[in-house]
Amino acid sequence: MEIRTKVINSHDKTPSHSDEFIKGLWRENPVFVQVLGMCPTLAVTNSAINALAMGLATFFVIVMSNTLVSLLRHAIPQQVRIASYILIIATFVTLVDYLLQAMSLTLHQALGAFVPLIVVNCVILGRAEAFASKNSAARSFLDGAGMGLGFTLGLLCLGMVRELLGSGSLFGFMLLPDNFEKWTIMLLPGGGFFTLGLWLLVINYFNRRKVQS
Amino acid sequence: MTIPHKKAPNKTLQIRPSPHISGGASVEKIMANVILALMPTVLFAIYLFGLAALVTILIGTFSCLLTEYLFCKANGKPSSISDNSIIITGVLYSLTLPPGLPLWMVCIGGIIAVLLGKLLFGGLGYNLFNPALVGRAFLQAAFPSAMTTWYPAMNADRFTSLPLSTLTFPFTTPSYDTISSATPLAAMKFDQILTDSSDLFLGLSSGSLGETSSLLILTGGIYLIARRMMRWQIPAGIFITVVIISTITHNISPNTYPSAQFMLFSGGLMLGAMFMATDMVASPITAKGCFIYGLLIGVLVMIIRLWGGMPEGVMYAILFANAVSPHIDRWTQPRPYGYRKTKS
Amino acid sequence: MNSTSLAPPSSWTLFRALVSIGVICSLLIVSVFQLTASTIKKNETKLLDQAIAAIFPNADTKIGYKQLENGQLKKLEQEAISEQQVFAIFNQKQQLLGYVIKAQGMGYQDTIQLLFGYSPQNETINGITILSSRETPGLGDRIGKDSKFLANFKQLTVKLTPDKIRLLHKIESAKPSTEKSPWQIDSISGATISSRAVTNIISINAAEWIPLLAKHVETINVGN
């Protein structure tokens, strides 16, 4: 598991509450800027529905664990903090697993082993360690929501491209004509790497242009 | 044959086996010779499959050329078309395709081959993998059914009309006018039907454009070896392992495993061993390394063919060995004179 | 901000912290499990019933069985979905329509799980449903969609030998260039490996289950 800690708060100036939320959407987007949580990003984005479900499941876990970690931050001793975070995250992942099964068993089957694997998604542990353990519950909630939403958006970007090319549909609705030749590779893990690479290319291109101008 | 000045710059002192100066060989010259050696195979493909082969090779090569040209232009780099290597990539790539493949797929594969296989790594001399095979691997994964539909060879009207599927409108599903025929390897794997070895050797069977005639590919390869423009250790390593493994398995169970002749002359093994595996950049540098690399490819090919899910495994075997070749180079680095083996 | 104390906390403090977090977490899990358990069970049953209805449209009730080590069949409760291996299917008049057998085996990439129906009256296999597979999208996954391939299993002859110990013919893939027998299956061209895997799974399981079911037909008929 890889944890990249970022210096989020400079002590001289506290960012506004809305800023805590917005930063996860674009400036510090977990998928495209931090490039974290690649395992679910590449594995389950072969359709927009799967990407959305995975994104929302992660969103739930990250928001809840951030809030709980923040509430308990004074009670958790430094020495056992990682163990405690994992315990908390694993709890919410188990909850998501049950809720998803109750909502739609077919969706749960499509996501397969990747729901339990949210536990090791480094975005979540990263936020708990880098943000929630040092900030108030309200701020942590907003940070989690922003990061979770940013993650969902990232997955959707991949999922939509892959579903459109790989199945000719979006969210299960056929968009392209019947005789469109489907790009099978887009549904395979290889297609995930290609699409992610292309998205990073596009985003870096625009970011660099912004810096230059 | 290595191209020392084109290799990735390395700050540490590189020790390479002598001779370091080879009689005035340049990238352009070697590449022109490789094209010459490929010509018999190209002409035979056109003879076997007619117009379908001709347009596929032309469009495949052209799409590679155009991608390289546009990329260089967009990045303000001097164009690298003139060193001929891109033509080889284009021709080799086209030769791996099945005849009758829709031309829009040929184009996409060509773009991927040059862009992902070569240019994004830094151009000639920097590519980790054989670009032609990268393009083919992409197509195989993207359009598996079109890539495994084989147009039969020696059709009566092959010089007057194109197969229906060739001119499919871009991004639509191709439709086929003739019943596809199975390649010898697929027929062996799925239906236990063996094709006659002499037919295979001469190339009168169905398959990709350039994988049919072992005789012509061998001729081209031997020409290059004779002119010392190809490392003979690589094909030798591949052939030796393939012959050994298939002889052993054939003797254990003649009904399940085909003979060594069949294994040698069927599928893409000849083309792969002679022209793909010997890609100068993606293969090891030392002679010993080349031989090990050949052995590795041979073993992988046999494992995939005999026990894998797919009928043919030359492409994946070579791509995998490409990835390993920098490591092979490290293991087989010759010890400089006067140095002792350092104990670790 | 965390107030970092200079002296390390005692083991008891660490222990207390972890145990209390553990307790909070287990309470959360238990309560959500209690809330969702019945819905999850209902979903599982619904999915199974849909699959069975696709094979036996007139199905009304079903009884699940599993095979014991001594070759006997054991009747299972409705709830024990994961343990059930074979279902006896009855219509509204409580007449035995046939059986649905759960089977699995290796496909091209991963295990294929499927259900197939067997009708003792017609001595045929009368339909399959793929429950889960991870075959290549667009190629291998046609085993669940290709109507021509699935039609193979609508009227597949599985006759027993007169002594009802084994099948008269092994279910197998049709060979090209020979005439197809009613117990042979046409593979999907382009998805040979996956379709042969399905054929193989059914062949093995039919050979195992159908003689066994014939042996126990009386006990099953009275609903035991």
PDB file of C-alpha atoms in Angstrom, chain B residues 98-218:
ATOM      1  CA  PRO B  98      -5.140 -11.559 -41.507  1.00  0.00           C
ATOM      2  CA  PRO B  99      -6.095 -10.882 -45.127  1.00  0.00           C
ATOM      3  CA  GLY B 100      -9.449  -9.173 -45.468  1.00  0.00           C
ATOM      4  CA  LEU B 101      -9.101  -7.267 -42.185  1.00  0.00           C
ATOM      5  CA  PRO B 102     -11.133  -4.044 -42.473  1.00  0.00           C
ATOM      6  CA  LEU B 103      -8.830  -1.222 -43.548  1.00  0.00           C
ATOM      7  CA  TRP B 104      -9.946   1.057 -40.731  1.00  0.00           C
ATOM      8  CA  MET B 105      -8.652  -1.502 -38.254  1.00  0.00           C
ATOM      9  CA  VAL B 106      -5.383  -1.696 -40.205  1.00  0.00           C
ATOM     10  CA  CYS B 107      -5.067   2.089 -39.781  1.00  0.00           C
ATOM     11  CA  ILE B 108      -5.811   2.067 -36.053  1.00  0.00           C
ATOM     12  CA  GLY B 109      -3.323  -0.722 -35.432  1.00  0.00           C
ATOM     13  CA  GLY B 110      -0.665   1.150 -37.420  1.00  0.00           C
ATOM     14  CA  ILE B 111      -1.201   4.318 -35.405  1.00  0.00           C
ATOM     15  CA  ILE B 112      -1.032   2.393 -32.116  1.00  0.00           C
ATOM     16  CA  ALA B 113       2.066   0.489 -33.251  1.00  0.00           C
ATOM     17  CA  VAL B 114       4.057   3.620 -33.998  1.00  0.00           C
ATOM     18  CA  LEU B 115       2.607   5.889 -31.311  1.00  0.00           C
ATOM     19  CA  LEU B 116       2.471   3.533 -28.332  1.00  0.00           C
ATOM     20  CA  GLY B 117       5.097   1.060 -29.450  1.00  0.00           C
ATOM     21  CA  LYS B 118       7.760   3.485 -30.548  1.00  0.00           C
ATOM     22  CA  LEU B 119       7.249   7.243 -30.335  1.00  0.00           C
ATOM     23  CA  LEU B 120       6.045   7.508 -26.743  1.00  0.00           C
ATOM     24  CA  PHE B 121       9.153   5.627 -25.643  1.00  0.00           C
ATOM     25  CA  GLY B 122      11.320   8.159 -27.450  1.00  0.00           C
ATOM     26  CA  GLY B 123      11.526   6.932 -31.024  1.00  0.00           C
ATOM     27  CA  LEU B 124      13.968   4.604 -32.760  1.00  0.00           C
ATOM     28  CA  GLY B 125      16.457   3.046 -30.384  1.00  0.00           C
ATOM     29  CA  TYR B 126      14.351   3.529 -27.288  1.00  0.00           C
ATOM     30  CA  ASN B 127      11.396   1.222 -27.852  1.00  0.00           C
ATOM     31  CA  LEU B 128      11.078  -1.544 -25.271  1.00  0.00           C
ATOM     32  CA  PHE B 129       8.864  -3.674 -27.472  1.00  0.00           C
ATOM     33  CA  ASN B 130       8.735  -4.502 -31.128  1.00  0.00           C
ATOM     34  CA  PRO B 131       6.341  -1.797 -32.434  1.00  0.00           C
ATOM     35  CA  ALA B 132       4.807  -4.019 -35.114  1.00  0.00           C
ATOM     36  CA  LEU B 133       3.788  -6.562 -32.499  1.00  0.00           C
ATOM     37  CA  VAL B 134       2.439  -3.862 -30.172  1.00  0.00           C
ATOM     38  CA  GLY B 135       0.079  -2.828 -32.972  1.00  0.00           C
ATOM     39  CA  ARG B 136      -0.965  -6.389 -33.621  1.00  0.00           C
ATOM     40  CA  ALA B 137      -1.426  -7.158 -29.924  1.00  0.00           C
ATOM     41  CA  PHE B 138      -3.699  -4.132 -29.593  1.00  0.00           C
ATOM     42  CA  LEU B 139      -5.829  -5.229 -32.525  1.00  0.00           C
ATOM     43  CA  GLN B 140      -5.950  -8.798 -31.221  1.00  0.00           C
ATOM     44  CA  ALA B 141      -7.288  -7.571 -27.895  1.00  0.00           C
ATOM     45  CA  ALA B 142      -9.588  -4.934 -29.355  1.00  0.00           C
ATOM     46  CA  PHE B 143     -11.148  -6.808 -32.278  1.00  0.00           C
ATOM     47  CA  PRO B 144     -10.612 -10.489 -31.495  1.00  0.00           C
ATOM     48  CA  SER B 145     -13.233 -11.830 -33.857  1.00  0.00           C
ATOM     49  CA  ALA B 146     -12.056  -9.833 -36.884  1.00  0.00           C
ATOM     50  CA  MET B 147      -8.458 -10.819 -36.095  1.00  0.00           C
ATOM     51  CA  THR B 148      -9.313 -14.509 -36.091  1.00  0.00           C
ATOM     52  CA  THR B 149     -11.438 -14.604 -39.239  1.00  0.00           C
ATOM     53  CA  TRP B 150      -9.250 -15.934 -41.998  1.00  0.00           C
ATOM     54  CA  TYR B 151      -9.863 -15.363 -45.647  1.00  0.00           C
ATOM     55  CA  PRO B 152      -8.924 -18.472 -47.630  1.00  0.00           C
ATOM     56  CA  ALA B 153      -5.812 -18.373 -49.819  1.00  0.00           C
ATOM     57  CA  MET B 154      -5.732 -18.768 -53.622  1.00  0.00           C
ATOM     58  CA  ASN B 155      -9.236 -17.496 -54.309  1.00  0.00           C
ATOM     59  CA  ALA B 156     -10.043 -17.466 -58.034  1.00  0.00           C
ATOM     60  CA  ASP B 157     -11.057 -13.805 -58.181  1.00  0.00           C
ATOM     61  CA  ARG B 158      -8.418 -12.511 -55.783  1.00  0.00           C
ATOM     62  CA  PHE B 159      -6.804 -10.198 -58.335  1.00  0.00           C
ATOM     63  CA  THR B 160     -10.014  -8.623 -59.542  1.00  0.00           C
ATOM     64  CA  SER B 161     -12.076  -8.025 -56.436  1.00  0.00           C
ATOM     65  CA  LEU B 162     -11.533  -7.173 -52.783  1.00  0.00           C
ATOM     66  CA  PRO B 163     -13.120  -9.168 -49.977  1.00  0.00           C
ATOM     67  CA  LEU B 164     -16.294  -7.515 -48.719  1.00  0.00           C
ATOM     68  CA  SER B 165     -14.867  -7.031 -45.248  1.00  0.00           C
ATOM     69  CA  THR B 166     -11.849  -5.004 -46.398  1.00  0.00           C
ATOM     70  CA  LEU B 167     -13.823  -1.904 -47.280  1.00  0.00           C
ATOM     71  CA  THR B 168     -16.014  -1.905 -44.173  1.00  0.00           C
ATOM     72  CA  PHE B 169     -17.121   1.597 -43.214  1.00  0.00           C
ATOM     73  CA  PRO B 170     -14.921   2.873 -40.342  1.00  0.00           C
ATOM     74  CA  PHE B 171     -15.977   1.738 -36.856  1.00  0.00           C
ATOM     75  CA  THR B 172     -18.633  -0.671 -38.090  1.00  0.00           C
ATOM     76  CA  THR B 173     -18.717  -4.436 -37.856  1.00  0.00           C
ATOM     77  CA  PRO B 174     -17.329  -6.194 -40.915  1.00  0.00           C
ATOM     78  CA  SER B 175     -19.412  -8.716 -42.788  1.00  0.00           C
ATOM     79  CA  TYR B 176     -17.801 -11.583 -44.645  1.00  0.00           C
ATOM     80  CA  ASP B 177     -18.668 -12.926 -48.062  1.00  0.00           C
ATOM     81  CA  THR B 178     -16.692 -16.163 -47.950  1.00  0.00           C
ATOM     82  CA  ILE B 179     -16.638 -18.837 -45.331  1.00  0.00           C
ATOM     83  CA  SER B 180     -13.571 -18.330 -43.225  1.00  0.00           C
ATOM     84  CA  SER B 181     -11.057 -21.109 -43.045  1.00  0.00           C
ATOM     85  CA  ALA B 182      -9.209 -22.107 -39.892  1.00  0.00           C
ATOM     86  CA  THR B 183      -5.455 -21.668 -39.672  1.00  0.00           C
ATOM     87  CA  PRO B 184      -3.444 -24.878 -39.435  1.00  0.00           C
ATOM     88  CA  LEU B 185      -2.730 -24.231 -35.749  1.00  0.00           C
ATOM     89  CA  ALA B 186      -6.372 -23.605 -34.865  1.00  0.00           C
ATOM     90  CA  ALA B 187      -7.422 -26.682 -36.828  1.00  0.00           C
ATOM     91  CA  MET B 188      -4.864 -28.697 -34.872  1.00  0.00           C
ATOM     92  CA  LYS B 189      -5.827 -27.299 -31.477  1.00  0.00           C
ATOM     93  CA  PHE B 190      -9.590 -27.362 -31.712  1.00  0.00           C
ATOM     94  CA  ASP B 191     -10.398 -30.073 -34.213  1.00  0.00           C
ATOM     95  CA  GLN B 192      -7.294 -32.277 -34.190  1.00  0.00           C
ATOM     96  CA  ILE B 193      -6.862 -31.888 -37.940  1.00  0.00           C
ATOM     97  CA  LEU B 194      -3.248 -31.805 -39.107  1.00  0.00           C
ATOM     98  CA  THR B 195      -2.171 -29.883 -42.163  1.00  0.00           C
ATOM     99  CA  ASP B 196       0.446 -31.440 -44.411  1.00  0.00           C
ATOM    100  CA  SER B 197       3.943 -30.214 -43.499  1.00  0.00           C
ATOM    101  CA  SER B 198       5.033 -29.633 -47.100  1.00  0.00           C
ATOM    102  CA  ASP B 199       1.987 -27.415 -47.693  1.00  0.00           C
ATOM    103  CA  LEU B 200       2.998 -25.469 -44.619  1.00  0.00           C
ATOM    104  CA  PHE B 201       6.593 -25.174 -45.761  1.00  0.00           C
ATOM    105  CA  LEU B 202       5.628 -23.822 -49.157  1.00  0.00           C
ATOM    106  CA  GLY B 203       2.920 -21.650 -47.707  1.00  0.00           C
ATOM    107  CA  LEU B 204      -0.210 -22.976 -49.384  1.00  0.00           C
ATOM    108  CA  SER B 205      -2.357 -22.625 -46.297  1.00  0.00           C
ATOM    109  CA  SER B 206      -4.508 -20.009 -44.642  1.00  0.00           C
ATOM    110  CA  GLY B 207      -3.104 -17.591 -42.112  1.00  0.00           C
ATOM    111  CA  SER B 208      -1.825 -14.057 -41.698  1.00  0.00           C
ATOM    112  CA  LEU B 209      -0.383 -12.391 -44.791  1.00  0.00           C
ATOM    113  CA  GLY B 210       3.228 -13.139 -43.990  1.00  0.00           C
ATOM    114  CA  GLU B 211       3.097 -16.270 -41.911  1.00  0.00           C
ATOM    115  CA  THR B 212       2.374 -18.683 -44.711  1.00  0.00           C
ATOM    116  CA  SER B 213       5.547 -19.484 -46.611  1.00  0.00           C
ATOM    117  CA  SER B 214       8.325 -20.685 -44.349  1.00  0.00           C
ATOM    118  CA  LEU B 215      10.603 -21.200 -47.335  1.00  0.00           C
ATOM    119  CA  LEU B 216      10.602 -17.538 -48.433  1.00  0.00           C
ATOM    120  CA  ILE B 217      10.936 -16.197 -44.906  1.00  0.00           C
ATOM    121  CA  LEU B 218      13.887 -18.501 -44.297  1.00  0.00           C
TER     122      LEU B 218
END
